[in-house]
XYZ file of C-alpha atoms in Angstrom:
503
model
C -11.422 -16.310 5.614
C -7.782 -15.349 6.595
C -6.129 -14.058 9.988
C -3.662 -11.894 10.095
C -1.257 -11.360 13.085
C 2.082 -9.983 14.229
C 4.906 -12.149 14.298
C 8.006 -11.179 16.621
C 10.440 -14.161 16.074
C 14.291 -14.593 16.175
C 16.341 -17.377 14.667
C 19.670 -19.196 16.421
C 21.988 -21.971 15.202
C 22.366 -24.685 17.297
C 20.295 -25.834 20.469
C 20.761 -25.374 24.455
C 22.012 -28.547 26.171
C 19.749 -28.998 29.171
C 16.690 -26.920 30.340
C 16.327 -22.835 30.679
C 15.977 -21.170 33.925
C 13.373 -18.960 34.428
C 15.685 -16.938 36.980
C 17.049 -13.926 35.302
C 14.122 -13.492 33.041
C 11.980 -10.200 33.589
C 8.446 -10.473 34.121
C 9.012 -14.545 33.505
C 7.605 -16.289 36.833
C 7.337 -20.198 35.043
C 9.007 -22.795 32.448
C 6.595 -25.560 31.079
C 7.493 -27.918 28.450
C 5.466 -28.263 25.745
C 4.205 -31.092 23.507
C 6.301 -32.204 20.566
C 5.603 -31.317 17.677
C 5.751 -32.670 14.100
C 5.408 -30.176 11.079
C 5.909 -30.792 7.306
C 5.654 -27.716 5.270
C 5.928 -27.295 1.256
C 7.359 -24.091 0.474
C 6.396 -22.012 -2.661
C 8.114 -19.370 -4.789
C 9.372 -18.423 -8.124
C 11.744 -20.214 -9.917
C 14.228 -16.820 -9.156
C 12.519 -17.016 -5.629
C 11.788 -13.590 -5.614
C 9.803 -13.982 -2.759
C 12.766 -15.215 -0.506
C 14.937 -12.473 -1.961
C 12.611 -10.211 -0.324
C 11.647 -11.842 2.759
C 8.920 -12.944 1.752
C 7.475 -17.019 2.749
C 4.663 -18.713 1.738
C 4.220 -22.253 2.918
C 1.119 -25.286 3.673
C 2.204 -26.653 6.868
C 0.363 -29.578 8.448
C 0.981 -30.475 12.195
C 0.705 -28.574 14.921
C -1.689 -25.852 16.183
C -1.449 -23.397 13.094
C -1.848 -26.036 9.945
C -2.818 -24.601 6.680
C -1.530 -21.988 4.465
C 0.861 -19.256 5.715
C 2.130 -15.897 4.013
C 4.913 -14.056 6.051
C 5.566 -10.776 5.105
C 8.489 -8.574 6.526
C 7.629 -4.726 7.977
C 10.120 -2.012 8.450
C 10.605 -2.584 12.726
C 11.956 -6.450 12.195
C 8.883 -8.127 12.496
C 6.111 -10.058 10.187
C 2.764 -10.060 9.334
C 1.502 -13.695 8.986
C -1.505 -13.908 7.152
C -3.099 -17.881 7.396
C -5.918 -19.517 5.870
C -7.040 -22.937 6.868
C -6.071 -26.048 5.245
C -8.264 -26.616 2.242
C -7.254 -30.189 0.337
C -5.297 -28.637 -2.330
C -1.687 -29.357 -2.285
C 0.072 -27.946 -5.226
C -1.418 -24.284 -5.608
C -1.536 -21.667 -3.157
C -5.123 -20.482 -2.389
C -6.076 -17.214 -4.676
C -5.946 -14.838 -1.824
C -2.885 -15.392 -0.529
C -1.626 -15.568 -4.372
C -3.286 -12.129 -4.484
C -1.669 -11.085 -1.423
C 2.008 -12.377 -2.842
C 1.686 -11.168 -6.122
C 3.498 -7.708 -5.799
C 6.486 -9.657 -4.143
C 6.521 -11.984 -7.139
C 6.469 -9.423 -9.944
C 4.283 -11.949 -12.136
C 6.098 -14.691 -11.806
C 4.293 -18.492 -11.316
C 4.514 -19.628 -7.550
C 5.337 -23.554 -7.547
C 6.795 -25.965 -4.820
C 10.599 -25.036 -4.184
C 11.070 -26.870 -0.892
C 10.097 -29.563 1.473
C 10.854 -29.060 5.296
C 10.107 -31.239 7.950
C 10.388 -30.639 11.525
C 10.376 -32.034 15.112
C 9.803 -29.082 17.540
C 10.428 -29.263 21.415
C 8.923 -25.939 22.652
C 9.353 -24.234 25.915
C 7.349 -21.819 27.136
C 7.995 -18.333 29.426
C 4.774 -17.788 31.621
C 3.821 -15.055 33.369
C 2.233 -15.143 37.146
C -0.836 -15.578 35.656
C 0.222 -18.893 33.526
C -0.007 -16.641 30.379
C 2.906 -17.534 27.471
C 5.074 -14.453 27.312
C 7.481 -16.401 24.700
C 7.743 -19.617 23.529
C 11.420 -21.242 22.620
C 11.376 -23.846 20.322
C 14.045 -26.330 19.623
C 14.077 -27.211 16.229
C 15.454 -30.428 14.053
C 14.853 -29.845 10.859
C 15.191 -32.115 7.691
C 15.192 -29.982 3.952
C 14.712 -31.091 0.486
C 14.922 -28.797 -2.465
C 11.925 -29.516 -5.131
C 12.835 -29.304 -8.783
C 10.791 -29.124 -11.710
C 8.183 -32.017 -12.057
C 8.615 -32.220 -8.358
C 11.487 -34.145 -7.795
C 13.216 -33.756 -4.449
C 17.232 -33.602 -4.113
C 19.736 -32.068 -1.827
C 18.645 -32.943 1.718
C 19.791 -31.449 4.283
C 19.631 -31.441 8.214
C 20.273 -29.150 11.264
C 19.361 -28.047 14.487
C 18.471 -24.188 15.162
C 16.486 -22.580 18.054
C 13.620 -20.117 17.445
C 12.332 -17.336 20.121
C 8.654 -15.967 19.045
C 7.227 -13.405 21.132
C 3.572 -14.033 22.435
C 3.052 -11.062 24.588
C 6.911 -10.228 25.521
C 8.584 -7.115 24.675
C 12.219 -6.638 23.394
C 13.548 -6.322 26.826
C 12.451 -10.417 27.426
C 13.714 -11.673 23.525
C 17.064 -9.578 24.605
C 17.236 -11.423 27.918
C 16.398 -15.069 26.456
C 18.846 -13.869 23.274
C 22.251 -13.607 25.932
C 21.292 -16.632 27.477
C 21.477 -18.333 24.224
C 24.095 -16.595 23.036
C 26.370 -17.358 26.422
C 25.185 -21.121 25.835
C 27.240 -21.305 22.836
C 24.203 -20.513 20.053
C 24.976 -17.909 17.150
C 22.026 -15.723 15.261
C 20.877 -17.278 12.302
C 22.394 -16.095 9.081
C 19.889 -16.868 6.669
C 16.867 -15.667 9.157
C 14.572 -18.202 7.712
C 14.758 -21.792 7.232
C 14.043 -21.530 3.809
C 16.661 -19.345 3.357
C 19.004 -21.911 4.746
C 17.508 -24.517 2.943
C 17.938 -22.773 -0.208
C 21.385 -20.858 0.498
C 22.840 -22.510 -2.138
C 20.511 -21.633 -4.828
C 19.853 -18.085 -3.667
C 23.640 -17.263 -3.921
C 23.875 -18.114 -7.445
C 20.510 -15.709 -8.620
C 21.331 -11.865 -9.186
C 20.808 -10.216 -5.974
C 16.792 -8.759 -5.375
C 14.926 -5.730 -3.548
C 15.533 -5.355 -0.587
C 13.153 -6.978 2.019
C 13.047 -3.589 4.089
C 13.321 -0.232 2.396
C 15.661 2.388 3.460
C 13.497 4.675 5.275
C 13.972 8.666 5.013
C 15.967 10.950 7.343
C 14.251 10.910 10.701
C 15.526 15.034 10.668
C 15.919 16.561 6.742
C 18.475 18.701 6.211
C 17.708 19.464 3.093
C 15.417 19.970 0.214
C 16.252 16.725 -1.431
C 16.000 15.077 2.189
C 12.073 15.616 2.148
C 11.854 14.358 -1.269
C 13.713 11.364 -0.456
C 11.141 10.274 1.994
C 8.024 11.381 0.895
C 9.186 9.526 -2.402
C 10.307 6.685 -0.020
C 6.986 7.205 1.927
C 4.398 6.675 -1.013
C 6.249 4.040 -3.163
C 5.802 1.337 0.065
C 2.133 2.401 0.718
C 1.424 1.885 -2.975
C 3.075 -1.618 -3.101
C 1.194 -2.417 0.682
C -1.926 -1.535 -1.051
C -1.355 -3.824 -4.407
C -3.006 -6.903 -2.541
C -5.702 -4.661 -0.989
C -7.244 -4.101 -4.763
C -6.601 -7.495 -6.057
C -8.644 -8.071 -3.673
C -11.258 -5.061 -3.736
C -11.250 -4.530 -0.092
C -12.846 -1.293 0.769
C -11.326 1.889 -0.628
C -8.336 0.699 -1.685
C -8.759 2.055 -5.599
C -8.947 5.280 -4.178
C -6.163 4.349 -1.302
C -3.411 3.536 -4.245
C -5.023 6.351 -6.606
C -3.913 8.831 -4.196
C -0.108 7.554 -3.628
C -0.290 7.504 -7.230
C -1.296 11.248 -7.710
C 1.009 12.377 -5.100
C 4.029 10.973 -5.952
C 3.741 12.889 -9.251
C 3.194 15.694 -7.333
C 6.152 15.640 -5.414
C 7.974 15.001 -8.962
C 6.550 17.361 -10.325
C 7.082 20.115 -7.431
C 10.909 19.227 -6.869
C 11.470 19.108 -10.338
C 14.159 21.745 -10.290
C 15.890 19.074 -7.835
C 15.752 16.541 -10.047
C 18.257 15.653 -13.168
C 15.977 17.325 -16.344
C 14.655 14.706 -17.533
C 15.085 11.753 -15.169
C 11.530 11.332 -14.402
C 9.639 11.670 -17.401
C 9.415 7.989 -18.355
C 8.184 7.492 -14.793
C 5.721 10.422 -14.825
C 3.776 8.844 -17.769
C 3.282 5.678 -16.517
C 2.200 7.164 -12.830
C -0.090 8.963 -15.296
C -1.180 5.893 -17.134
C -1.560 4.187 -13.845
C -3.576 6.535 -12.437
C -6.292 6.861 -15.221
C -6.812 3.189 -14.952
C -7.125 3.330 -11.094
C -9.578 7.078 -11.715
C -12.120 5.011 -13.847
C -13.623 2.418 -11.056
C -12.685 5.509 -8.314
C -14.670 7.682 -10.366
C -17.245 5.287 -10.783
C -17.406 4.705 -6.478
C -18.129 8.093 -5.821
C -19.725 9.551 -8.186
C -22.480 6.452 -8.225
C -22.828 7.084 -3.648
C -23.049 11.420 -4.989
C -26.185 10.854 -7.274
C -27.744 7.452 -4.689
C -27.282 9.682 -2.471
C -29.095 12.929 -4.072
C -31.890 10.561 -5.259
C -32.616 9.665 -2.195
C -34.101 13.062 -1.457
C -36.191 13.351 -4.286
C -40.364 13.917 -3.677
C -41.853 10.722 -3.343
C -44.104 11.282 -6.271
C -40.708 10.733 -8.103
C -39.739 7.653 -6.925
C -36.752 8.378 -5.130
C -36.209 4.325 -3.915
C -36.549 3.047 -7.792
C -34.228 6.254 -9.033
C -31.922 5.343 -6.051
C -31.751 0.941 -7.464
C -31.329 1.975 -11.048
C -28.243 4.303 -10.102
C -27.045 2.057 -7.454
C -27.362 -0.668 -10.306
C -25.631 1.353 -13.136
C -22.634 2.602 -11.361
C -22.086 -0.809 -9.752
C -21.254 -2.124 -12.951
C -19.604 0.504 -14.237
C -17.602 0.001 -10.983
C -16.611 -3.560 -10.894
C -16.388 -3.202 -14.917
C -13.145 -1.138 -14.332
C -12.167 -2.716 -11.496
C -11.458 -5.789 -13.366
C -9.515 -3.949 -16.078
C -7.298 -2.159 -13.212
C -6.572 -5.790 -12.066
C -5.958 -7.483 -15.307
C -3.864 -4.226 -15.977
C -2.042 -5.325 -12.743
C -0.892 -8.181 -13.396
C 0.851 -6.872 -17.034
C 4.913 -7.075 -17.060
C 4.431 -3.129 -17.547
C 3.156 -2.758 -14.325
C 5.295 -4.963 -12.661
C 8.375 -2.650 -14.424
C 6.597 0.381 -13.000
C 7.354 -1.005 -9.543
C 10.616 -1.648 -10.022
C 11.582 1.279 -11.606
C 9.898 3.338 -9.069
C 11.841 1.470 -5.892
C 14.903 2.486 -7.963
C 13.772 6.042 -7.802
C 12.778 6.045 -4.012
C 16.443 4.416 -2.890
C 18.238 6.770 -4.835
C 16.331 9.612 -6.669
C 18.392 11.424 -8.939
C 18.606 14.535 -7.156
C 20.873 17.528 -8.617
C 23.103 19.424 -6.524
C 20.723 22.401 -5.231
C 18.814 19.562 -3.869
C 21.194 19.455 -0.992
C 20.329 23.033 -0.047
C 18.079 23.585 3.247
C 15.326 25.616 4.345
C 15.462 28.367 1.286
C 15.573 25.981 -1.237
C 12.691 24.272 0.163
C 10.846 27.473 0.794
C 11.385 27.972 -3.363
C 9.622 24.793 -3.929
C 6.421 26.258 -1.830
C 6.358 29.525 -3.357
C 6.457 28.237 -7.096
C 3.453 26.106 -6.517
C 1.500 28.860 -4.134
C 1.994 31.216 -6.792
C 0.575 28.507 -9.383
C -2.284 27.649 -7.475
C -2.575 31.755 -7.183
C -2.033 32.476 -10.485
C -4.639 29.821 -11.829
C -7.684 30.225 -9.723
C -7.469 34.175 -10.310
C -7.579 33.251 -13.968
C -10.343 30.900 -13.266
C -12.509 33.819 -11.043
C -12.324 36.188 -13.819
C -13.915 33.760 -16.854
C -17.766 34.001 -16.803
C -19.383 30.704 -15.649
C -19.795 28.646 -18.433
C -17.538 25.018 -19.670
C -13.975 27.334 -19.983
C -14.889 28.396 -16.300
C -15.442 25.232 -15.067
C -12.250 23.818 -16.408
C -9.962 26.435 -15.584
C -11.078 25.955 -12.032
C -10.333 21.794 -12.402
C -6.798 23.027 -13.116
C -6.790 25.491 -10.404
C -7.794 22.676 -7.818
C -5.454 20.404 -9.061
C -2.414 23.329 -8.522
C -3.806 23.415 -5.051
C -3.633 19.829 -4.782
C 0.035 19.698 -5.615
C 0.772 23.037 -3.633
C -0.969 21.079 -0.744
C 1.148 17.957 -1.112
C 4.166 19.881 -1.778
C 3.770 21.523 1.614
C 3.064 18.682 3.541
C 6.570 17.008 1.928
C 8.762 19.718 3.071
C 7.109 20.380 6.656
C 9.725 18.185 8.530
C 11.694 21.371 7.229
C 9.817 24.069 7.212
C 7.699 23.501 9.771
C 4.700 25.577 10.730
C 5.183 28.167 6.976
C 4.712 24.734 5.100
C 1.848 23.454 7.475
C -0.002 26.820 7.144
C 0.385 26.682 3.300
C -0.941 22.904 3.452
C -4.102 24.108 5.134
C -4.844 27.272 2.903
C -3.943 24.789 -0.386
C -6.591 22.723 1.374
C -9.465 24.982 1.501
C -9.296 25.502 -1.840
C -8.659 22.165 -2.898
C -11.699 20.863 -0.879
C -14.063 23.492 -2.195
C -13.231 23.541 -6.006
C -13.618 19.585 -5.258
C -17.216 20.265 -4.619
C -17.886 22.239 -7.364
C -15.856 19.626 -9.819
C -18.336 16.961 -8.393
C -21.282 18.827 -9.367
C -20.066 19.159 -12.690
C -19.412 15.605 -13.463
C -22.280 14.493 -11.361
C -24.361 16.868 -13.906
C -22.795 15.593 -16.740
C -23.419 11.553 -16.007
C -26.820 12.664 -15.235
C -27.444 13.958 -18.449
C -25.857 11.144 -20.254
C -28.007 8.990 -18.091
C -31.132 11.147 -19.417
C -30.632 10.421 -23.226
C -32.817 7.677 -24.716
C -34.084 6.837 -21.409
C -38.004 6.044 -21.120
C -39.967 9.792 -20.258
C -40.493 9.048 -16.754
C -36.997 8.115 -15.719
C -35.716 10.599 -17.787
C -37.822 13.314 -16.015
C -36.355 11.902 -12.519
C -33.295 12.091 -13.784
C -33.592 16.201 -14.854
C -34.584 16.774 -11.404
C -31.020 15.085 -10.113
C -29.901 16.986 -13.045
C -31.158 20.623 -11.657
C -29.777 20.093 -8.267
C -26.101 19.110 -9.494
C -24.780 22.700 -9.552
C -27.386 24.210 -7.025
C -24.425 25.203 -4.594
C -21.972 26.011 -7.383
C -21.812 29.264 -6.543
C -21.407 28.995 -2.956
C -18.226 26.714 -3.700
C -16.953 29.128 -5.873
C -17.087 31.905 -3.343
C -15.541 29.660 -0.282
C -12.680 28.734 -3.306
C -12.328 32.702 -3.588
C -11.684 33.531 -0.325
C -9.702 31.139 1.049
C -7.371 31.925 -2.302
C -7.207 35.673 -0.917
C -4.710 34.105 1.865
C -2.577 32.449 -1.469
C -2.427 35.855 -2.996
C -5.383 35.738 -5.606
């Protein structure tokens, strides 16, 4: 099983001549040298190292305290996540998690050796009163070889560099150790990594990659096209931070990414009068795409706990724990059947394009000129899409129930979805107007959502039903019957909360 943890870290050339002091040092009240170390780690990446070019590491290290495998992973304030698993015999391939865990960072691509670094570390470490590390500062001499194809190792090279990792220190400690080293005579590392100085050479030649941190949106908007920005910014990293998360079918994360999915079209599809016509069509279908293929095994999760959940409370005459085991068996294989085809639809080159193309679109959407208009502009945006949701659920209201009801008020939830999401998007802007909107949009949204699961919970049930033996099909028109029992109250919450939208 892996461990994950934070890791604060910064990288100097060059080493201190002589010991450090800890006078000067807040909250520092020891020095202690520490044992020598000996690590040899085998890096792995693409052949383009499209890892690197984003920051990203992925190394089997033996020596030390921490042997084993190790992903690194930049985040947005400076630091890493380090995710390790322990060493398990194999040399030449990365364990599947952690290949599950790199694969949005290497678009595809095969991971194989690249590099061979091995290092003799002197640490020091800051203590506190207590004896508790606050830092530890590690001398290191370091020895790189760059691994070709079939393995063969060339161009070795050596240096010295200093690393400070935080263990429970804040900035203001790493700032104080950082001028001592820096009035010693030690620079910042330009590379950052020692695998980026091992493989300077080779890195400089390749086309440049993504960035390793994403430009982040206006902390303020001051525009229209300033919320769009980041809420496009916004849902394009929690989509790729969630990639790993269904590779590896951790707990909701099919619905997680399904929902970044369905609102960045929404916010595409809101602005659209910012946007160049036709700029984001392309990228609209294949959200779309996307989406249905993430919708089956989230459709599958819910609506197999709705009707587990409603047999449970079945008369006991019916059976409710053997109604309960067939449905919990039916929709778990319906569930992990799609879930398989949403990861081997994952790891497609068209998926891997849809990535791209949408970190294109999130550094520099192509907004039109309005889009650099403020508050009114924004405050257009909200009004086309309340007087959508408006203008659809009062069409919806005045149908008879019946199947045209029932999807006219699907559409009118989903206009309320995007309404919703629209308003949250421009409320760094607009402020409490779109946060009022955002709740009314809600209301309805969460209502009609009701009444949409009763109506596909009644419709698996009776699909369930046909050609099933007589006494599970009997159980089964019980479920059936109690699908829609609160359809109308649904309805009726929909229709008055939709009074406040102008229905």
């Amino acid at each position: 099983m892996s461990r994950q943890h934070k890791e604060t870290e910064r990288s100097y050339e060059g080493a201190l001549r002589g010991p450090i002091s800890a006078a000067g040092l807040p909250g520092v009240a020891s020095v202690r040298t520490g044992t020598t170390q000996r690590l040899d780690a085998v890096y792995f990446d693409t052949p383009d190292l499209r890892l690197l070019r984003r920051g990203v590491t992925l190394r089997r290290r033996t020596g030390g305290p921490d042997a084993g495998w190790h992903l690194k992973t930049p985040q947005p304030d400076g630091s890493r996540t380090e995710t390790r698993l322990p060493p398990d015999g194999r040399r030449n391939r990365p364990p599947a998690e952690l290949t599950a865990r790199a694969a949005v960072h290497a678009r595809g691509g095969r991971l194989d050796a690249v590099a061979h670094l091995r290092t003799r570390r002197d640490p020091t470490l800051l203590l506190d009163e207590g004896g508790c590390t606050l830092a530890e500062i590690d001398r290191d001499a370091v020895s790189a070889g760059l691994i070709g194809p079939g393995g063969t190792t060339s161009g070795a090279a050596d240096w010295t560099e200093t690393e400070v990792e935080a263990a429970t220190a804040g900035p203001r400690l790493l700032d104080a150790v950082e001028e001592r080293l820096l009035a010693g005579g030690l620079q910042p590392s330009a590379s950052g990594t020692k695998l980026g100085r091992a493989l300077h050479d080779r890195l400089a030649e390749l086309p440049a990659g993504a960035p390793a941190a994403r430009p982040a949106g206006p902390d303020a908007p001051e525009s229209a096209g300033d919320c769009l920005t980041a809420c496009l910014r916004t849902h394009v990293a929690a989509l790729e931070s969630l990639d790993a998360a269904v590779r590896l079918d951790e707990p909701d994360a099919v619905h997680r990414m399904r929902v970044h999915v369905r609102r960045l079209r929404s916010a595409l599809a809101a602005h659209q009068r910012l946007l160049r016509k036709g700029s984001v069509d392309d990228i609209d279908d294949e959200l779309r795409r996307l989406g249905r293929i993430l919708g089956r095994a989230r459709d599958a999760e819910v609506l197999g706990r709705r009707l587990t959940t409603g047999a449970a409370d079945l008369p006991p005459d019916l059976g409710p724990r053997t109604t309960c085991e067939l449905l919990e068996t039916v929709f778990r294989d319906r569930y992990e059947t799609a879930w398989r085809s949403a990861v081997q639809e994952m790891r497609r080159p068209r998926y891997f394009a849809l990535l791209g193309t949408l970190e294109d679109l999130a550094a520099d959407p192509p907004l039109r000129g309005r889009a650099r208009r403020g508050r009114r502009e924004a405050g257009k945006v909200l009004a086309r899409q309340r007087k959508r949701t408006a203008r659809r659920l009062r069409a919806a209201l005045d149908l008879a129930p019946g199947h045209n009801r029932d999807e006219a008020l699907h559409r009118a939830r989903k206009a309320a979805k995007r309404a919703r999401y629209a308003a949250e998007c421009t409320e760094p802007l607009l402020g409490k107007p779109a946060r009022r909107l955002a709740q009314r949009t809600k209301r309805v949204q969460k209502a009609l959502g009701a009444h949409q699961d009763g109506v596909v919970g009644e419709r698996a049930v009776r699909e369930l039903a046909a050609g099933a033996p007589h006494d599970v099909a009997f159980r089964l028109g019980v479920l059936h019957a109690r699908q829609r029992r609160d359809a109308d109250h649904h309805v009726a919450v929909a229709a008055k909360a939709g009074r406040k939208l102008g229905v």
